[in-house]
């Protein structure tokens, strides 16, 4: 009974801990940053809160979702506001992470002390970076040197930052309110001058002034990082505009977009440090959005809450704690600790599930749409499988496997998220919820279960070497679990692969094209089939199955990530160089484990005894 | 115990599980090799070499030697199919318990047969239509043909197409409808065409080709690359009189030809055309993007399908993941051009296209059945 109570306490405590960031009110501040973070904007083809844009922009610039400056942590939204309205100040934030020694050499920056550099330190070499990047851009992506890749990457981050600086006003120059007023006053006069048959000198001066202003707005229209102004009343739902577009729009001459005045007021107040005026203008704009574009406001609010809760980060922490608890339970041989570990793993899984559901609802898509979400889903499905398997064999292996895969896939997902918006829009051919929900989900479950089987194999190998007393019953339990998981994996990877073939038949006109990604999926099917046939034929026994399951880890990883590294084929939608090293290291580690499995159990201790 | 009867031993070997495992392992090796080879060879050639072949050949660099080094996908797949069938009938009893495996294996056999049938019978071509244009034929990507056209009648032309496979194997081509024989002097899958210097000699005597020379080259295979095929053709009358030697190429646009007994004949080399008994008219092509981005959201072609024989005259919208199936052909949205006024449809004839659907269904059901039975057994043991 007390174990039950302990489990309940651990479970609820973990959930409360995970929900904490969403429950606590935002830290007190004069400026209403959280309301600004919730404002909807259009970027990357979808409506999202400024919060999401700021986080993913900062993540790609700095690899973190916040900036440390002067011993304080600055949120992504505040960083964005500073960049947009007080760029001179934002230029001093150490926001750019630069690691490559050759790039640092080019910038003339010191190596070693800090990885983070402020914009003003990079600015003197900005043209040089631009020219070098233009040269590197002409080279095919697979053939670039590390320096060229790093430089292109830096250039695109600098460009992103410069676009943010020019989203609401030109690099923080002038007073936006005065300018808007001047423009509104000038417009009718200039229009009259334009239509007059005999323009006077004054008319010509007016027209010239207007054309200069329009030039500036055209520049803003080009440079703006996102579209902050929702469609006006009666306009199509897609008709978002940025500040520059709204100002250079002829319709703006008669009735300017109401958001223009609000953002101008916000800009002036923010620059002047006038929190009350800023909050008032912000409330005015938020109210307008809520009245005329309620669906955008609602979606942005929900997504901000999701960002604040960061369920995958807290899930990651909970999985790791659960894993450590399982180890502790094994070491101390305490059933109550094992029970607590199980409860904690279930809590982690629940947080993971809620996060996954929230993403699915927010995006209006099945759970897997890109490499990032595939990692989240692989972890989820493995964790579920592991937790269910634990109910069949209560030895702690399956729950340890669930926690380990849950933790590592969420960690992988976290690193993948640095490449940009994780809810990016689907390219035309992928735009099919039916196939995303069937083929992609089935394949991903196939990945998950193959990993779980591989992890059970690893547990088997490790136990063989560290257990003092051989425990054949536990070994058998492990291998029968692994066998069941492999069978499950064969079912899903086969169904997923063939469904993929059918999708390909629907969209590309061939069932099977031997494209790298298809081949990767086929390899998983063949390998699982091979393991099962080898077992049915009696060619391999317990050890053989477990070691083959470990090799399955390599095959899934190559199919999941390695294929993207080839950079060819119809499916190469997630190219990445950086992961190559990790993939090689992982493969080597798995091969080492297989070799370890072939050595006699506890071989080093026997030698000591001799 | 070894069986003396060689046939029985062969059947034993063919139905053994060891053979299954060997074939699965070989197939994995082939798939890996084919994937890696795509980086350099392009997908088409890599598949031809490793998968759609009986034996994988290897030529040491700089030698004409061709060494068989590995069984190709055709051989491994074929043996696996035989193995599947033999093992099925020799090893598995027909029982409810094994019913799942029976269904799985039947499904797999269908999948293999489907892939073989696709390799043999699938014909792929392209149909590029501009808005407002009507087309009743599609063009192959790679295969060429020489056409002889009787253009005497300005309204109805008679065309005779000669596929490149014939041009490569025959020296002379005759047709009952032609008052002359075509002598094939040369044919190259790919060549570089240049203007000929005045001094250089040429066997070409007639048409614009007389001013040109060509250098044969290795055919290109990568996706999106196009070969420049060259044929040197000499029409010869029954009495042996030559009508001139012509150089034909798909890179030469201008028509070449001659008059003979009051009839106008034209010669050309072009991508092979497949005539269809119906026509498509492109009414509208759309290329939608997500707002504020260049990310494509959808491509779609609104076409009018006219098929007098089938009594069809209707509008069809072809878009991503939604092809048009008509008359044994499937039309997919493949590409576009000319500022979004040209739509390229991929046209596929694959009589075996339904087999994978059936196979997927069978294997899924079979695996569910089998693993369900196993799970029940395993849980039952634990309870007992």
mmCIF file with all atom_site columns, N, CA and C in Angstrom, chain A residues 410-435:
data_model
loop_
_atom_site.group_PDB
_atom_site.id
_atom_site.type_symbol
_atom_site.label_atom_id
_atom_site.label_alt_id
_atom_site.label_comp_id
_atom_site.label_asym_id
_atom_site.label_entity_id
_atom_site.label_seq_id
_atom_site.pdbx_PDB_ins_code
_atom_site.Cartn_x
_atom_site.Cartn_y
_atom_site.Cartn_z
_atom_site.occupancy
_atom_site.B_iso_or_equiv
_atom_site.pdbx_formal_charge
_atom_site.auth_seq_id
_atom_site.auth_comp_id
_atom_site.auth_asym_id
_atom_site.auth_atom_id
_atom_site.pdbx_PDB_model_num
ATOM 1  N N  . UNK A 1 410 ? 14.574 12.863 -27.220 1.00 0.00 ? 410 UNK A N  1
ATOM 2  C CA . UNK A 1 410 ? 14.190 14.255 -26.956 1.00 0.00 ? 410 UNK A CA 1
ATOM 3  C C  . UNK A 1 410 ? 15.419 15.156 -27.016 1.00 0.00 ? 410 UNK A C  1
ATOM 4  N N  . UNK A 1 411 ? 16.554 14.609 -26.592 1.00 0.00 ? 411 UNK A N  1
ATOM 5  C CA . UNK A 1 411 ? 17.803 15.383 -26.675 1.00 0.00 ? 411 UNK A CA 1
ATOM 6  C C  . UNK A 1 411 ? 18.153 15.631 -28.151 1.00 0.00 ? 411 UNK A C  1
ATOM 7  N N  . UNK A 1 412 ? 18.030 14.580 -28.967 1.00 0.00 ? 412 UNK A N  1
ATOM 8  C CA . UNK A 1 412 ? 18.298 14.731 -30.407 1.00 0.00 ? 412 UNK A CA 1
ATOM 9  C C  . UNK A 1 412 ? 17.343 15.765 -30.989 1.00 0.00 ? 412 UNK A C  1
ATOM 10 N N  . UNK A 1 413 ? 16.062 15.662 -30.616 1.00 0.00 ? 413 UNK A N  1
ATOM 11 C CA . UNK A 1 413 ? 15.066 16.599 -31.128 1.00 0.00 ? 413 UNK A CA 1
ATOM 12 C C  . UNK A 1 413 ? 15.436 18.019 -30.743 1.00 0.00 ? 413 UNK A C  1
ATOM 13 N N  . UNK A 1 414 ? 15.887 18.192 -29.494 1.00 0.00 ? 414 UNK A N  1
ATOM 14 C CA . UNK A 1 414 ? 16.254 19.523 -29.020 1.00 0.00 ? 414 UNK A CA 1
ATOM 15 C C  . UNK A 1 414 ? 17.361 20.108 -29.896 1.00 0.00 ? 414 UNK A C  1
ATOM 16 N N  . UNK A 1 415 ? 18.328 19.264 -30.266 1.00 0.00 ? 415 UNK A N  1
ATOM 17 C CA . UNK A 1 415 ? 19.415 19.773 -31.110 1.00 0.00 ? 415 UNK A CA 1
ATOM 18 C C  . UNK A 1 415 ? 18.954 20.024 -32.536 1.00 0.00 ? 415 UNK A C  1
ATOM 19 N N  . UNK A 1 416 ? 18.021 19.180 -33.003 1.00 0.00 ? 416 UNK A N  1
ATOM 20 C CA . UNK A 1 416 ? 17.507 19.389 -34.367 1.00 0.00 ? 416 UNK A CA 1
ATOM 21 C C  . UNK A 1 416 ? 16.702 20.683 -34.450 1.00 0.00 ? 416 UNK A C  1
ATOM 22 N N  . UNK A 1 417 ? 16.108 21.115 -33.325 1.00 0.00 ? 417 UNK A N  1
ATOM 23 C CA . UNK A 1 417 ? 15.226 22.280 -33.378 1.00 0.00 ? 417 UNK A CA 1
ATOM 24 C C  . UNK A 1 417 ? 16.000 23.553 -33.683 1.00 0.00 ? 417 UNK A C  1
ATOM 25 N N  . UNK A 1 418 ? 17.332 23.518 -33.540 1.00 0.00 ? 418 UNK A N  1
ATOM 26 C CA . UNK A 1 418 ? 18.120 24.726 -33.812 1.00 0.00 ? 418 UNK A CA 1
ATOM 27 C C  . UNK A 1 418 ? 18.126 25.089 -35.294 1.00 0.00 ? 418 UNK A C  1
ATOM 28 N N  . UNK A 1 419 ? 17.640 24.190 -36.151 1.00 0.00 ? 419 UNK A N  1
ATOM 29 C CA . UNK A 1 419 ? 17.685 24.488 -37.585 1.00 0.00 ? 419 UNK A CA 1
ATOM 30 C C  . UNK A 1 419 ? 16.543 25.396 -38.020 1.00 0.00 ? 419 UNK A C  1
ATOM 31 N N  . UNK A 1 420 ? 15.599 25.689 -37.142 1.00 0.00 ? 420 UNK A N  1
ATOM 32 C CA . UNK A 1 420 ? 14.533 26.618 -37.534 1.00 0.00 ? 420 UNK A CA 1
ATOM 33 C C  . UNK A 1 420 ? 13.199 26.235 -36.939 1.00 0.00 ? 420 UNK A C  1
ATOM 34 N N  . UNK A 1 421 ? 12.139 26.760 -37.529 1.00 0.00 ? 421 UNK A N  1
ATOM 35 C CA . UNK A 1 421 ? 10.776 26.524 -37.056 1.00 0.00 ? 421 UNK A CA 1
ATOM 36 C C  . UNK A 1 421 ? 10.475 25.026 -37.084 1.00 0.00 ? 421 UNK A C  1
ATOM 37 N N  . UNK A 1 422 ? 10.105 24.473 -35.933 1.00 0.00 ? 422 UNK A N  1
ATOM 38 C CA . UNK A 1 422 ? 9.837  23.038 -35.917 1.00 0.00 ? 422 UNK A CA 1
ATOM 39 C C  . UNK A 1 422 ? 8.441  22.718 -36.441 1.00 0.00 ? 422 UNK A C  1
ATOM 40 N N  . UNK A 1 423 ? 7.618  23.744 -36.635 1.00 0.00 ? 423 UNK A N  1
ATOM 41 C CA . UNK A 1 423 ? 6.290  23.485 -37.218 1.00 0.00 ? 423 UNK A CA 1
ATOM 42 C C  . UNK A 1 423 ? 6.232  24.070 -38.619 1.00 0.00 ? 423 UNK A C  1
ATOM 43 N N  . UNK A 1 424 ? 7.341  23.946 -39.352 1.00 0.00 ? 424 UNK A N  1
ATOM 44 C CA . UNK A 1 424 ? 7.421  24.521 -40.696 1.00 0.00 ? 424 UNK A CA 1
ATOM 45 C C  . UNK A 1 424 ? 6.319  23.944 -41.592 1.00 0.00 ? 424 UNK A C  1
ATOM 46 N N  . UNK A 1 425 ? 6.004  24.668 -42.667 1.00 0.00 ? 425 UNK A N  1
ATOM 47 C CA . UNK A 1 425 ? 4.955  24.209 -43.562 1.00 0.00 ? 425 UNK A CA 1
ATOM 48 C C  . UNK A 1 425 ? 5.466  23.032 -44.402 1.00 0.00 ? 425 UNK A C  1
ATOM 49 N N  . UNK A 1 426 ? 4.529  22.177 -44.822 1.00 0.00 ? 426 UNK A N  1
ATOM 50 C CA . UNK A 1 426 ? 4.903  20.990 -45.586 1.00 0.00 ? 426 UNK A CA 1
ATOM 51 C C  . UNK A 1 426 ? 4.990  21.336 -47.060 1.00 0.00 ? 426 UNK A C  1
ATOM 52 N N  . UNK A 1 427 ? 6.073  20.907 -47.701 1.00 0.00 ? 427 UNK A N  1
ATOM 53 C CA . UNK A 1 427 ? 6.196  21.101 -49.145 1.00 0.00 ? 427 UNK A CA 1
ATOM 54 C C  . UNK A 1 427 ? 5.105  20.314 -49.857 1.00 0.00 ? 427 UNK A C  1
ATOM 55 N N  . UNK A 1 428 ? 4.802  20.794 -51.073 1.00 0.00 ? 428 UNK A N  1
ATOM 56 C CA . UNK A 1 428 ? 3.605  20.313 -51.770 1.00 0.00 ? 428 UNK A CA 1
ATOM 57 C C  . UNK A 1 428 ? 3.419  18.801 -51.713 1.00 0.00 ? 428 UNK A C  1
ATOM 58 N N  . UNK A 1 429 ? 4.468  18.030 -52.054 1.00 0.00 ? 429 UNK A N  1
ATOM 59 C CA . UNK A 1 429 ? 4.255  16.600 -52.208 1.00 0.00 ? 429 UNK A CA 1
ATOM 60 C C  . UNK A 1 429 ? 3.974  15.940 -50.854 1.00 0.00 ? 429 UNK A C  1
ATOM 61 N N  . UNK A 1 430 ? 4.451  16.575 -49.774 1.00 0.00 ? 430 UNK A N  1
ATOM 62 C CA . UNK A 1 430 ? 4.240  15.990 -48.445 1.00 0.00 ? 430 UNK A CA 1
ATOM 63 C C  . UNK A 1 430 ? 2.902  16.408 -47.859 1.00 0.00 ? 430 UNK A C  1
ATOM 64 N N  . UNK A 1 431 ? 2.211  17.308 -48.553 1.00 0.00 ? 431 UNK A N  1
ATOM 65 C CA . UNK A 1 431 ? 1.009  17.907 -48.006 1.00 0.00 ? 431 UNK A CA 1
ATOM 66 C C  . UNK A 1 431 ? -0.149 16.931 -48.082 1.00 0.00 ? 431 UNK A C  1
ATOM 67 N N  . UNK A 1 432 ? -0.115 15.893 -47.280 1.00 0.00 ? 432 UNK A N  1
ATOM 68 C CA . UNK A 1 432 ? -1.184 14.914 -47.308 1.00 0.00 ? 432 UNK A CA 1
ATOM 69 C C  . UNK A 1 432 ? -1.323 14.318 -45.926 1.00 0.00 ? 432 UNK A C  1
ATOM 70 N N  . UNK A 1 433 ? -2.318 14.777 -45.196 1.00 0.00 ? 433 UNK A N  1
ATOM 71 C CA . UNK A 1 433 ? -2.464 14.315 -43.822 1.00 0.00 ? 433 UNK A CA 1
ATOM 72 C C  . UNK A 1 433 ? -2.694 12.822 -43.754 1.00 0.00 ? 433 UNK A C  1
ATOM 73 N N  . UNK A 1 434 ? -3.370 12.264 -44.759 1.00 0.00 ? 434 UNK A N  1
ATOM 74 C CA . UNK A 1 434 ? -3.658 10.834 -44.717 1.00 0.00 ? 434 UNK A CA 1
ATOM 75 C C  . UNK A 1 434 ? -2.367 10.031 -44.704 1.00 0.00 ? 434 UNK A C  1
ATOM 76 N N  . UNK A 1 435 ? -1.468 10.348 -45.625 1.00 0.00 ? 435 UNK A N  1
ATOM 77 C CA . UNK A 1 435 ? -0.240 9.559  -45.713 1.00 0.00 ? 435 UNK A CA 1
ATOM 78 C C  . UNK A 1 435 ? 0.709  9.871  -44.573 1.00 0.00 ? 435 UNK A C  1
#
